[in-house]
Coordinates of N, CA and C in Angstrom, one line a residue:
M820 N 12.5 -1.4 19.6 CA 12.3 -2.4 20.6 C 13.5 -2.5 21.5
Y821 N 14.5 -1.6 21.3 CA 15.7 -1.7 22.2 C 15.3 -1.4 23.6
S822 N 14.4 -0.5 23.8 CA 14.0 -0.2 25.2 C 13.4 -1.4 25.9
V823 N 12.6 -2.2 25.2 CA 12.1 -3.4 25.8 C 13.2 -4.4 26.1
I824 N 14.1 -4.6 25.2 CA 15.2 -5.6 25.4 C 16.1 -5.1 26.6
L825 N 16.5 -3.9 26.6 CA 17.3 -3.4 27.7 C 16.6 -3.5 29.1
S826 N 15.3 -3.2 29.0 CA 14.5 -3.4 30.3 C 14.5 -4.8 30.8
L827 N 14.4 -5.8 29.8 CA 14.4 -7.2 30.2 C 15.7 -7.6 30.7
V828 N 16.8 -7.1 30.1 CA 18.1 -7.4 30.5 C 18.4 -6.9 32.0
V829 N 18.0 -5.7 32.2 CA 18.1 -5.1 33.5 C 17.3 -5.9 34.6
A830 N 16.1 -6.2 34.2 CA 15.3 -7.0 35.1 C 15.9 -8.4 35.4
A831 N 16.5 -9.0 34.4 CA 17.1 -10.3 34.6 C 18.3 -10.2 35.5
L832 N 19.2 -9.2 35.3 CA 20.4 -9.0 36.1 C 20.0 -8.6 37.5
T833 N 18.9 -7.8 37.7 CA 18.5 -7.5 39.0 C 18.0 -8.7 39.8
F834 N 17.2 -9.6 39.0 CA 16.7 -10.8 39.6 C 17.9 -11.7 40.1
A835 N 18.9 -11.8 39.2 CA 20.1 -12.7 39.6 C 20.8 -12.1 40.8
G836 N 21.0 -10.8 40.8 CA 21.8 -10.1 41.9 C 21.0 -10.2 43.2
A837 N 19.7 -9.9 43.2 CA 18.9 -10.0 44.4 C 18.8 -11.4 44.9
F838 N 18.7 -12.3 44.0 CA 18.6 -13.7 44.4 C 19.8 -14.2 45.1
S839 N 21.0 -13.8 44.6 CA 22.3 -14.2 45.2 C 22.6 -13.5 46.5
L840 N 22.1 -12.2 46.6 CA 22.4 -11.4 47.8 C 21.4 -11.6 48.9
F841 N 20.1 -11.8 48.5 CA 19.0 -11.8 49.5 C 18.3 -13.2 49.4
D842 N 17.1 -13.2 48.8 CA 16.3 -14.4 48.6 C 15.4 -14.3 47.4
K843 N 14.7 -15.3 47.0 CA 13.9 -15.3 45.8 C 12.8 -14.3 45.8
W844 N 12.2 -14.1 47.0 CA 11.1 -13.1 47.1 C 11.6 -11.7 46.8
S845 N 12.8 -11.4 47.3 CA 13.4 -10.1 47.0 C 13.6 -9.9 45.5
A846 N 14.1 -11.0 44.9 CA 14.4 -11.0 43.5 C 13.1 -10.8 42.7
I847 N 12.1 -11.5 43.1 CA 10.8 -11.4 42.4 C 10.2 -10.0 42.5
L848 N 10.4 -9.3 43.7 CA 9.9 -8.0 43.9 C 10.8 -6.9 43.1
L849 N 12.1 -7.0 43.2 CA 12.9 -6.0 42.7 C 13.1 -6.0 41.1
A850 N 13.1 -7.2 40.5 CA 13.3 -7.4 39.1 C 12.3 -6.6 38.3
P851 N 11.0 -6.7 38.5 CA 10.1 -5.9 37.6 C 10.2 -4.4 37.9
I852 N 10.5 -4.1 39.1 CA 10.6 -2.6 39.4 C 11.8 -2.0 38.6
A853 N 12.9 -2.7 38.6 CA 14.0 -2.3 37.9 C 13.8 -2.2 36.4
G854 N 13.1 -3.3 35.9 CA 12.9 -3.3 34.4 C 11.9 -2.2 34.0
V855 N 10.8 -2.0 34.7 CA 9.8 -1.0 34.4 C 10.5 0.4 34.5
G856 N 11.3 0.6 35.5 CA 11.9 1.9 35.7 C 12.8 2.3 34.5
V857 N 13.6 1.3 34.1 CA 14.5 1.5 32.9 C 13.7 1.8 31.7
Y858 N 12.6 1.1 31.5 CA 11.7 1.3 30.3 C 11.1 2.7 30.3
I859 N 10.7 3.1 31.5 CA 10.1 4.5 31.6 C 11.1 5.6 31.3
L860 N 12.3 5.4 31.9 CA 13.4 6.4 31.6 C 13.7 6.5 30.2
L861 N 13.9 5.3 29.5 CA 14.2 5.3 28.1 C 13.1 5.9 27.3
G862 N 11.8 5.6 27.6 CA 10.7 6.1 26.9 C 10.6 7.6 27.0
R863 N 10.9 8.2 28.2 CA 10.9 9.6 28.4 C 11.9 10.3 27.5
R864 N 13.1 9.7 27.4 CA 14.2 10.2 26.6 C 13.8 10.3 25.1
V865 N 13.2 9.2 24.6 CA 12.8 9.2 23.2 C 11.6 10.2 23.0
R866 N 10.7 10.2 24.0 CA 9.5 11.1 23.9 C 9.9 12.5 23.8
K867 N 10.9 13.0 24.5 CA 11.4 14.3 24.5 C 11.9 14.7 23.1
K868 N 12.6 13.8 22.5 CA 13.2 14.0 21.2 C 12.1 14.1 20.1
V869 N 11.1 13.2 20.2 CA 10.0 13.1 19.3 C 9.1 14.4 19.4
E870 N 8.9 14.8 20.7 CA 8.1 16.0 20.9 C 8.7 17.2 20.3
A871 N 10.0 17.3 20.4 CA 10.7 18.5 19.8 C 10.5 18.5 18.2
A872 N 10.6 17.3 17.6 CA 10.4 17.2 16.2 C 9.0 17.5 15.8
S873 N 8.1 17.0 16.7 CA 6.6 17.2 16.4 C 6.2 18.7 16.4
K874 N 6.9 19.5 17.2 CA 6.6 20.9 17.2 C 6.9 21.5 15.8
D875 N 8.1 21.1 15.3 CA 8.5 21.6 13.9 C 7.5 21.1 12.9
I876 N 7.0 19.8 13.0 CA 6.1 19.3 12.0 C 4.8 20.1 12.0
E877 N 4.3 20.3 13.2 CA 3.0 21.1 13.3 C 3.2 22.5 12.7
G878 N 4.3 23.1 12.9 CA 4.5 24.5 12.3 C 4.6 24.4 10.8
H879 N 5.3 23.4 10.3 CA 5.4 23.2 8.8 C 4.0 23.0 8.2
I880 N 3.2 22.2 8.8 CA 1.9 21.9 8.3 C 1.0 23.1 8.3
K881 N 1.0 23.9 9.4 CA 0.2 25.1 9.4 C 0.7 26.1 8.4
G882 N 2.0 26.1 8.1 CA 2.5 27.0 7.1 C 2.5 26.4 5.7
Q883 N 1.8 25.3 5.6 CA 1.7 24.6 4.3 C 3.0 24.2 3.6
R884 N 4.0 24.0 4.5 CA 5.3 23.5 4.0 C 5.4 22.0 4.2
F885 N 4.6 21.3 3.3 CA 4.3 19.9 3.5 C 5.6 19.0 3.3
E886 N 6.4 19.4 2.3 CA 7.6 18.6 2.1 C 8.5 18.7 3.3
K887 N 8.6 19.9 3.9 CA 9.5 20.0 5.1 C 8.9 19.2 6.3
A888 N 7.6 19.2 6.4 CA 6.9 18.4 7.4 C 7.3 17.0 7.3
I889 N 7.3 16.5 6.1 CA 7.7 15.1 5.8 C 9.1 14.8 6.2
Q890 N 10.0 15.8 5.8 CA 11.4 15.7 6.2 C 11.6 15.6 7.7
S891 N 10.8 16.4 8.4 CA 10.9 16.4 9.9 C 10.5 15.1 10.4
L892 N 9.4 14.5 9.9 CA 9.0 13.2 10.3 C 10.0 12.1 10.1
E893 N 10.7 12.3 9.0 CA 11.8 11.3 8.6 C 12.9 11.3 9.6
T894 N 13.1 12.4 10.3 CA 14.2 12.5 11.3 C 13.8 11.6 12.6
I895 N 12.6 11.2 12.7 CA 12.2 10.4 13.8 C 12.6 8.9 13.6
R896 N 12.9 8.5 12.4 CA 13.1 7.1 12.0 C 14.2 6.5 12.9
P897 N 15.3 7.1 13.2 CA 16.3 6.5 14.1 C 15.8 6.0 15.4
F898 N 14.7 6.5 15.9 CA 14.1 6.1 17.2 C 13.1 5.0 17.1
Y899 N 12.8 4.5 15.9 CA 11.9 3.4 15.8 C 12.2 2.2 16.6
R900 N 13.5 1.9 16.7 CA 13.9 0.7 17.4 C 13.8 0.8 18.9
W901 N 13.7 2.1 19.3 CA 13.6 2.3 20.8 C 12.2 2.3 21.3
Q902 N 11.2 2.6 20.5 CA 9.9 2.8 21.0 C 8.9 2.0 20.2
P903 N 8.3 1.0 20.8 CA 7.3 0.2 20.1 C 6.1 1.1 19.6
L904 N 5.7 0.8 18.3 CA 4.6 1.5 17.7 C 4.9 2.8 17.1
L905 N 6.1 3.4 17.5 CA 6.5 4.7 16.9 C 6.6 4.6 15.4
G906 N 7.3 3.6 14.9 CA 7.5 3.5 13.5 C 6.2 3.4 12.7
A907 N 5.2 2.6 13.2 CA 4.0 2.5 12.5 C 3.2 3.8 12.5
A908 N 3.2 4.5 13.7 CA 2.5 5.8 13.8 C 3.2 6.9 12.8
T909 N 4.5 6.9 12.8 CA 5.2 7.9 12.0 C 5.1 7.6 10.5
E910 N 5.2 6.3 10.1 CA 5.1 6.0 8.6 C 3.7 6.3 8.1
G911 N 2.7 6.0 9.0 CA 1.3 6.3 8.6 C 1.1 7.8 8.4
Q912 N 1.7 8.6 9.3 CA 1.7 10.0 9.2 C 2.3 10.6 7.9
I913 N 3.5 10.0 7.6 CA 4.1 10.4 6.4 C 3.2 10.1 5.2
G914 N 2.6 8.9 5.2 CA 1.8 8.5 4.1 C 0.5 9.4 4.0
M915 N -0.1 9.8 5.1 CA -1.2 10.7 5.1 C -0.9 12.1 4.5
L916 N 0.3 12.6 4.9 CA 0.7 13.9 4.3 C 0.9 13.8 2.8
K917 N 1.6 12.7 2.4 CA 1.8 12.6 0.9 C 0.5 12.5 0.2
Y918 N -0.4 11.7 0.7 CA -1.7 11.5 0.1 C -2.6 12.7 0.1
A919 N -2.8 13.2 1.3 CA -3.8 14.3 1.5 C -3.4 15.6 1.0
Y920 N -2.1 16.0 1.2 CA -1.6 17.3 0.9 C -0.9 17.4 -0.5
L921 N 0.0 16.4 -0.7 CA 0.8 16.4 -2.0 C 0.1 15.7 -3.1
R922 N -1.0 14.9 -2.8 CA -1.7 14.2 -3.8 C -0.8 13.2 -4.5
D923 N 0.2 12.7 -3.8 CA 1.2 11.7 -4.3 C 0.6 10.3 -3.9
F924 N -0.5 9.9 -4.6 CA -1.2 8.8 -4.2 C -0.4 7.5 -4.2
E925 N 0.3 7.3 -5.2 CA 1.2 6.0 -5.3 C 2.4 6.1 -4.4
G926 N 3.0 7.3 -4.4 CA 4.1 7.5 -3.5 C 3.8 7.3 -2.0
A927 N 2.5 7.6 -1.7 CA 2.1 7.4 -0.3 C 1.9 6.0 0.1
R928 N 1.6 5.1 -0.9 CA 1.2 3.8 -0.7 C 2.1 3.0 0.3
P929 N 3.5 2.9 0.0 CA 4.3 2.1 0.9 C 4.2 2.6 2.4
D930 N 4.1 3.9 2.6 CA 4.1 4.4 3.9 C 2.7 4.1 4.6
L931 N 1.6 4.2 3.9 CA 0.3 3.9 4.4 C 0.2 2.5 4.8
E932 N 0.8 1.6 4.0 CA 0.8 0.2 4.3 C 1.5 -0.2 5.6
K933 N 2.4 0.7 6.0 CA 3.2 0.4 7.3 C 2.5 0.9 8.5
A934 N 1.4 1.7 8.3 CA 0.7 2.3 9.5 C 0.1 1.2 10.4
H935 N -0.1 1.6 11.6 CA -0.7 0.7 12.6 C -2.2 0.6 12.4
P936 N -2.8 -0.6 12.4 CA -4.2 -0.8 12.2 C -5.1 0.0 13.1
W937 N -4.6 0.4 14.3 CA -5.4 1.2 15.2 C -5.8 2.5 14.6
F938 N -4.9 3.0 13.7 CA -5.2 4.3 13.1 C -5.9 4.1 11.7
W939 N -7.2 4.3 11.7 CA -7.9 3.9 10.5 C -7.7 4.9 9.3
Q940 N -7.4 6.2 9.6 CA -7.3 7.1 8.5 C -6.3 6.7 7.4
P941 N -5.1 6.2 7.8 CA -4.1 5.8 6.7 C -4.7 4.7 5.8
F942 N -5.4 3.8 6.4 CA -5.9 2.7 5.6 C -7.1 3.1 4.8
A943 N -7.9 4.1 5.2 CA -8.9 4.7 4.4 C -8.3 5.3 3.1
M944 N -7.2 6.0 3.3 CA -6.5 6.6 2.2 C -5.9 5.5 1.3
L945 N -5.4 4.4 1.9 CA -4.8 3.3 1.1 C -5.9 2.7 0.2
A946 N -7.0 2.4 0.8 CA -8.1 1.8 0.0 C -8.6 2.8 -1.1
A947 N -8.6 4.1 -0.8 CA -9.0 5.0 -1.8 C -8.0 5.1 -2.9
G948 N -6.8 5.0 -2.6 CA -5.7 4.9 -3.6 C -5.9 3.7 -4.5
H949 N -6.2 2.6 -3.9 CA -6.5 1.4 -4.7 C -7.6 1.6 -5.7
Y950 N -8.7 2.2 -5.2 CA -9.9 2.5 -6.0 C -9.5 3.4 -7.2
K951 N -8.7 4.4 -6.9 CA -8.3 5.3 -8.0 C -7.6 4.6 -9.1
K952 N -6.8 3.6 -8.7 CA -6.0 2.9 -9.7 C -6.7 1.6 -10.2
K953 N -8.0 1.5 -9.8 CA -8.9 0.4 -10.3 C -8.3 -1.0 -9.8
R954 N -7.6 -1.0 -8.6 CA -7.2 -2.2 -8.0 C -8.3 -2.6 -7.0
Y955 N -9.4 -3.1 -7.6 CA -10.6 -3.2 -6.8 C -10.5 -4.4 -5.7
D956 N -9.8 -5.4 -6.1 CA -9.7 -6.5 -5.1 C -8.9 -6.0 -3.9
E957 N -7.8 -5.3 -4.1 CA -7.0 -4.8 -3.0 C -7.8 -3.8 -2.2
M958 N -8.6 -2.9 -2.9 CA -9.4 -2.0 -2.2 C -10.4 -2.6 -1.3
E959 N -11.1 -3.7 -1.7 CA -12.0 -4.4 -0.9 C -11.3 -5.0 0.3
K960 N -10.2 -5.6 0.1 CA -9.4 -6.3 1.2 C -9.1 -5.3 2.3
V961 N -8.6 -4.1 1.9 CA -8.2 -3.1 2.8 C -9.4 -2.5 3.6
F962 N -10.5 -2.2 2.9 CA -11.7 -1.7 3.5 C -12.2 -2.8 4.5
E963 N -12.2 -4.0 4.1 CA -12.8 -5.1 5.0 C -12.0 -5.2 6.3
K964 N -10.7 -5.2 6.1 CA -9.8 -5.3 7.3 C -10.0 -4.1 8.2
T965 N -10.1 -2.9 7.6 CA -10.2 -1.7 8.4 C -11.5 -1.5 9.1
V966 N -12.6 -1.9 8.4 CA -13.9 -1.7 9.1 C -14.0 -2.8 10.2
S967 N -13.4 -3.9 10.0 CA -13.4 -5.0 11.1 C -12.7 -4.5 12.4
R968 N -11.7 -3.7 12.2 CA -11.0 -3.2 13.4 C -11.6 -1.8 13.9
N969 N -12.3 -1.1 13.1 CA -12.8 0.2 13.4 C -14.3 0.3 13.1
K970 N -15.1 -0.5 13.7 CA -16.5 -0.7 13.3 C -17.3 0.6 13.6
K971 N -16.9 1.4 14.5 CA -17.6 2.6 14.9 C -17.3 3.8 14.0
E972 N -16.5 3.7 13.0 CA -16.2 4.8 12.1 C -17.1 4.9 10.9
A973 N -18.1 5.8 11.0 CA -19.1 5.9 9.9 C -18.5 6.2 8.6
L974 N -17.5 7.0 8.6 CA -16.9 7.4 7.3 C -16.3 6.2 6.5
L975 N -15.8 5.2 7.3 CA -15.2 4.0 6.6 C -16.3 3.3 5.9
W976 N -17.4 3.0 6.6 CA -18.6 2.3 5.9 C -19.1 3.1 4.7
A977 N -19.2 4.4 4.9 CA -19.7 5.3 3.8 C -18.8 5.3 2.6
A978 N -17.5 5.4 2.9 CA -16.5 5.5 1.8 C -16.4 4.2 1.0
F979 N -16.5 3.1 1.8 CA -16.5 1.7 1.2 C -17.7 1.6 0.3
A980 N -18.9 2.0 0.8 CA -20.1 1.9 0.0 C -20.1 2.8 -1.2
W981 N -19.5 4.0 -1.1 CA -19.4 5.0 -2.2 C -18.6 4.4 -3.3
C982 N -17.4 3.8 -3.0 CA -16.6 3.2 -4.0 C -17.3 2.1 -4.8
Q983 N -18.1 1.3 -4.1 CA -18.8 0.2 -4.7 C -19.9 0.8 -5.6
W984 N -20.6 1.8 -5.1 CA -21.7 2.5 -5.8 C -21.2 3.1 -7.1
K985 N -20.0 3.8 -7.0 CA -19.4 4.4 -8.2 C -19.0 3.4 -9.2
R986 N -18.8 2.1 -8.8 CA -18.4 1.0 -9.7 C -19.7 0.5 -10.4
G987 N -20.8 0.9 -9.9 CA -22.1 0.4 -10.4 C -22.6 -0.8 -9.6
L988 N -22.0 -1.0 -8.5 CA -22.4 -2.2 -7.6 C -23.3 -1.7 -6.5
T989 N -24.5 -1.2 -6.8 CA -25.4 -0.7 -5.9 C -25.8 -1.7 -4.8
D990 N -26.0 -2.9 -5.2 CA -26.4 -3.9 -4.2 C -25.3 -4.1 -3.1
K991 N -24.0 -4.1 -3.6 CA -22.9 -4.2 -2.6 C -22.9 -3.0 -1.7
A992 N -23.1 -1.9 -2.3 CA -23.1 -0.6 -1.5 C -24.1 -0.7 -0.4
L993 N -25.3 -1.1 -0.8 CA -26.4 -1.2 0.2 C -26.1 -2.2 1.3
E994 N -25.4 -3.3 0.9 CA -25.1 -4.3 1.9 C -24.1 -3.8 2.9
I995 N -23.1 -3.0 2.4 CA -22.1 -2.4 3.3 C -22.8 -1.4 4.2
L996 N -23.7 -0.5 3.7 CA -24.3 0.5 4.5 C -25.2 -0.2 5.5
G997 N -25.8 -1.4 5.2 CA -26.6 -2.1 6.1 C -25.7 -2.7 7.3
R998 N -24.6 -3.1 6.9 CA -23.6 -3.6 8.0 C -23.2 -2.5 8.9
G999 N -23.0 -1.3 8.3 CA -22.6 -0.1 9.0 C -23.7 0.3 10.0
R1000 N -24.9 0.3 9.5 CA -26.0 0.6 10.4 C -26.3 -0.4 11.5
T1001 N -25.9 -1.6 11.3 CA -26.0 -2.6 12.4 C -25.2 -2.2 13.6
V1002 N -24.0 -1.7 13.4 CA -23.1 -1.3 14.5 C -23.3 0.1 14.9
L1003 N -23.8 0.9 14.0 CA -24.1 2.4 14.2 C -25.6 2.7 13.9
P1004 N -26.5 2.1 14.6 CA -27.9 2.3 14.3 C -28.4 3.7 14.4
G1005 N -27.7 4.5 15.2 CA -28.2 5.9 15.4 C -27.5 6.9 14.5
D1006 N -26.7 6.5 13.5 CA -26.0 7.4 12.6 C -26.9 7.8 11.5
E1007 N -27.4 9.1 11.5 CA -28.3 9.6 10.5 C -27.7 9.7 9.1
R1008 N -26.4 9.9 9.1 CA -25.8 10.0 7.7 C -25.9 8.6 7.0
L1009 N -25.6 7.5 7.7 CA -25.7 6.2 7.0 C -27.1 5.9 6.7
K1010 N -28.0 6.3 7.6 CA -29.4 6.0 7.3 C -29.9 6.8 6.0
T1011 N -29.5 8.1 5.9 CA -29.9 8.9 4.8 C -29.3 8.3 3.5
Q1012 N -28.0 7.8 3.6 CA -27.4 7.3 2.4 C -28.1 6.0 2.0
Q1013 N -28.4 5.1 2.9 CA -29.1 3.9 2.6 C -30.4 4.1 1.9
L1014 N -31.2 5.1 2.5 CA -32.5 5.4 1.9 C -32.3 6.0 0.5
A1015 N -31.3 6.8 0.3 CA -31.1 7.4 -1.0 C -30.8 6.3 -2.1
L1016 N -30.0 5.3 -1.8 CA -29.7 4.3 -2.7 C -30.9 3.4 -3.0
Q1017 N -31.7 3.1 -1.9 CA -32.9 2.3 -2.0 C -33.9 3.0 -3.0
N1018 N -33.9 4.3 -3.0 CA -34.8 5.1 -3.8 C -34.2 5.5 -5.2
G1019 N -33.1 4.9 -5.5 CA -32.4 5.2 -6.8 C -31.8 6.5 -6.9
K1020 N -31.4 7.1 -5.8 CA -30.8 8.5 -5.8 C -29.3 8.3 -5.7
K1021 N -28.6 9.5 -5.8 CA -27.1 9.5 -5.7 C -26.7 9.4 -4.3
L1022 N -25.5 8.8 -4.1 CA -24.9 8.7 -2.8 C -24.1 10.0 -2.5
K1023 N -24.6 10.8 -1.6 CA -23.9 12.1 -1.3 C -23.1 12.0 0.0
M1024 N -21.9 12.7 0.0 CA -21.0 12.5 1.1 C -20.7 13.8 1.9
Q1025 N -21.5 14.8 1.6 CA -21.2 16.1 2.2 C -21.1 16.1 3.7
G1026 N -21.9 15.2 4.3 CA -21.9 15.2 5.8 C -20.6 14.8 6.5
Y1027 N -19.7 14.3 5.7 CA -18.4 13.8 6.3 C -17.3 14.9 6.2
S1028 N -17.6 16.0 5.5 CA -16.7 17.1 5.5 C -15.2 16.8 5.1
A1029 N -14.3 17.4 5.9 CA -12.9 17.4 5.6 C -12.3 16.0 5.5
E1030 N -12.7 15.1 6.4 CA -12.1 13.7 6.4 C -12.5 13.0 5.1
W1031 N -13.6 13.2 4.5 CA -14.0 12.6 3.2 C -13.2 13.3 2.1
L1032 N -13.1 14.6 2.1 CA -12.4 15.3 1.1 C -10.9 14.9 1.0
A1033 N -10.4 14.6 2.2 CA -9.0 14.2 2.3 C -8.7 12.9 1.5
L1034 N -9.7 12.1 1.2 CA -9.5 10.9 0.5 C -9.4 11.2 -1.0
H1035 N -9.7 12.4 -1.4 CA -9.6 12.8 -2.8 C -10.4 11.9 -3.8
L1036 N -11.5 11.4 -3.4 CA -12.3 10.6 -4.3 C -13.4 11.4 -5.0
D1037 N -13.7 12.5 -4.4 CA -14.8 13.4 -5.0 C -14.3 14.8 -5.0
T1038 N -14.8 15.6 -5.9 CA -14.4 17.0 -6.1 C -15.2 17.8 -5.0
P1039 N -14.5 18.7 -4.2 CA -15.2 19.6 -3.3 C -16.2 20.5 -4.0
P1040 N -17.3 20.8 -3.4 CA -18.2 21.7 -4.0 C -17.6 23.1 -4.4
G1041 N -17.8 23.5 -5.6 CA -17.2 24.8 -6.0 C -15.8 24.8 -6.4
A1042 N -15.2 23.6 -6.4 CA -13.7 23.5 -6.8 C -13.6 23.1 -8.2
G1043 N -12.6 23.6 -8.8 CA -12.3 23.3 -10.2 C -11.4 22.1 -10.3
A1044 N -10.8 21.8 -11.5 CA -9.9 20.7 -11.6 C -8.6 21.0 -10.9
A1045 N -7.9 20.0 -10.5 CA -6.6 20.2 -9.8 C -5.6 20.4 -10.9
P1046 N -4.6 21.3 -10.6 CA -3.5 21.4 -11.5 C -2.6 20.2 -11.4
P1047 N -1.8 19.8 -12.5 CA -0.9 18.7 -12.4 C 0.0 18.7 -11.2
G1048 N -0.1 17.6 -10.4 CA 0.8 17.5 -9.3 C 0.4 18.4 -8.1
G1049 N -0.8 19.1 -8.2 CA -1.2 20.0 -7.1 C -2.4 19.6 -6.5
R1050 N -2.9 20.4 -5.5 CA -4.1 20.1 -4.8 C -5.3 20.8 -5.5
R1051 N -6.5 20.3 -5.3 CA -7.6 20.9 -5.9 C -7.8 22.3 -5.2
P1052 N -8.1 23.3 -6.0 CA -8.3 24.6 -5.4 C -9.4 24.7 -4.4
G1053 N -9.2 25.5 -3.4 CA -10.2 25.7 -2.4 C -10.3 24.6 -1.3
Y1054 N -9.4 23.7 -1.3 CA -9.4 22.7 -0.2 C -8.0 22.3 0.2
T1055 N -7.9 22.4 1.5 CA -6.7 21.8 2.2 C -7.1 21.1 3.4
P1056 N -6.7 19.8 3.6 CA -7.1 19.1 4.8 C -6.7 19.8 6.1
P1057 N -7.5 19.6 7.1 CA -7.2 20.3 8.4 C -5.9 19.9 9.0
P1058 N -5.0 20.8 9.4 CA -3.7 20.4 10.0 C -3.9 19.5 11.2
Q1059 N -4.9 19.7 12.1 CA -5.0 19.0 13.3 C -5.2 17.5 13.0
A1060 N -5.7 17.1 11.8 CA -5.9 15.7 11.5 C -4.6 15.0 11.2
Y1061 N -3.6 15.7 10.8 CA -2.4 15.0 10.3 C -1.1 15.6 10.9
G1062 N -1.3 16.4 11.9 CA -0.1 17.0 12.5 C 0.4 16.3 13.7
R1063 N 0.8 17.1 14.7 CA 1.5 16.7 15.9 C 0.6 15.6 16.7
G1064 N -0.7 15.7 16.6 CA -1.6 14.9 17.4 C -1.4 13.4 17.0
A1065 N -1.3 13.1 15.8 CA -1.2 11.7 15.4 C 0.1 11.0 15.9
I1066 N 1.2 11.8 15.9 CA 2.5 11.2 16.4 C 2.4 11.0 17.9
R1067 N 1.7 12.0 18.6 CA 1.5 11.9 20.0 C 0.7 10.7 20.4
R1068 N -0.3 10.4 19.6 CA -1.1 9.2 19.8 C -0.3 8.0 19.6
G1069 N 0.6 8.0 18.7 CA 1.5 6.8 18.5 C 2.4 6.6 19.7
M1070 N 2.9 7.7 20.3 CA 3.7 7.6 21.4 C 3.0 7.1 22.6
M1071 N 1.7 7.6 22.8 CA 0.9 7.3 24.0 C 0.3 5.9 23.9
S1072 N 0.5 5.2 22.7 CA -0.1 3.9 22.6 C 0.7 2.8 23.2
N1073 N 1.9 3.1 23.7 CA 2.7 2.1 24.3 C 2.3 1.9 25.8

């Protein structure tokens, strides 16, 4: 937030100087120009540094050097105070890497909790982590908050319903799918899932592909058991979902 504070200080000083040298209209005109100019300059400075780190992060993820990718993300932390939303975007990114790639579900939790609510993927993973630990009340709270902010994400509705169905709460799962179809009436996947449960069949999630598998709630087709501390064989989440793009979105959200 330092960039915001400095911009306001510059705007205030410009207003005072212009008012004393010229008149109030000049002060009103020049103060916001000076403040916005300083904010843009500071933002560009921080953005260049973050972009440089982001290139390293993307390379590490493509090379499956996930621990190094997390270390590179951690180097961005000193800039949190300079750029609004950067901290939330970066912490969510760290949490997603820990959860999706390293399968460190509990270790990812503190980072996922710090993510910005605009980015729904970290909170889907957070809710999935609660489900895996049978923290069902927390799971429901996270899912409810996340679908309320991201109503157009079919996977959120489907994952929420799947967790309830696996608990044996078919009625709740149907209610969730019904709510999802209300906001996404044309989504064939939700329609198929709703019909399956109504007919006493299993809830299948293949239509959601990599984003669903990244939640690690279900075993990928043809994959065996995961080794201790490792990823399930035959599946690695796509780098574009958790790499440079998410940090860039966090930067561009300001």
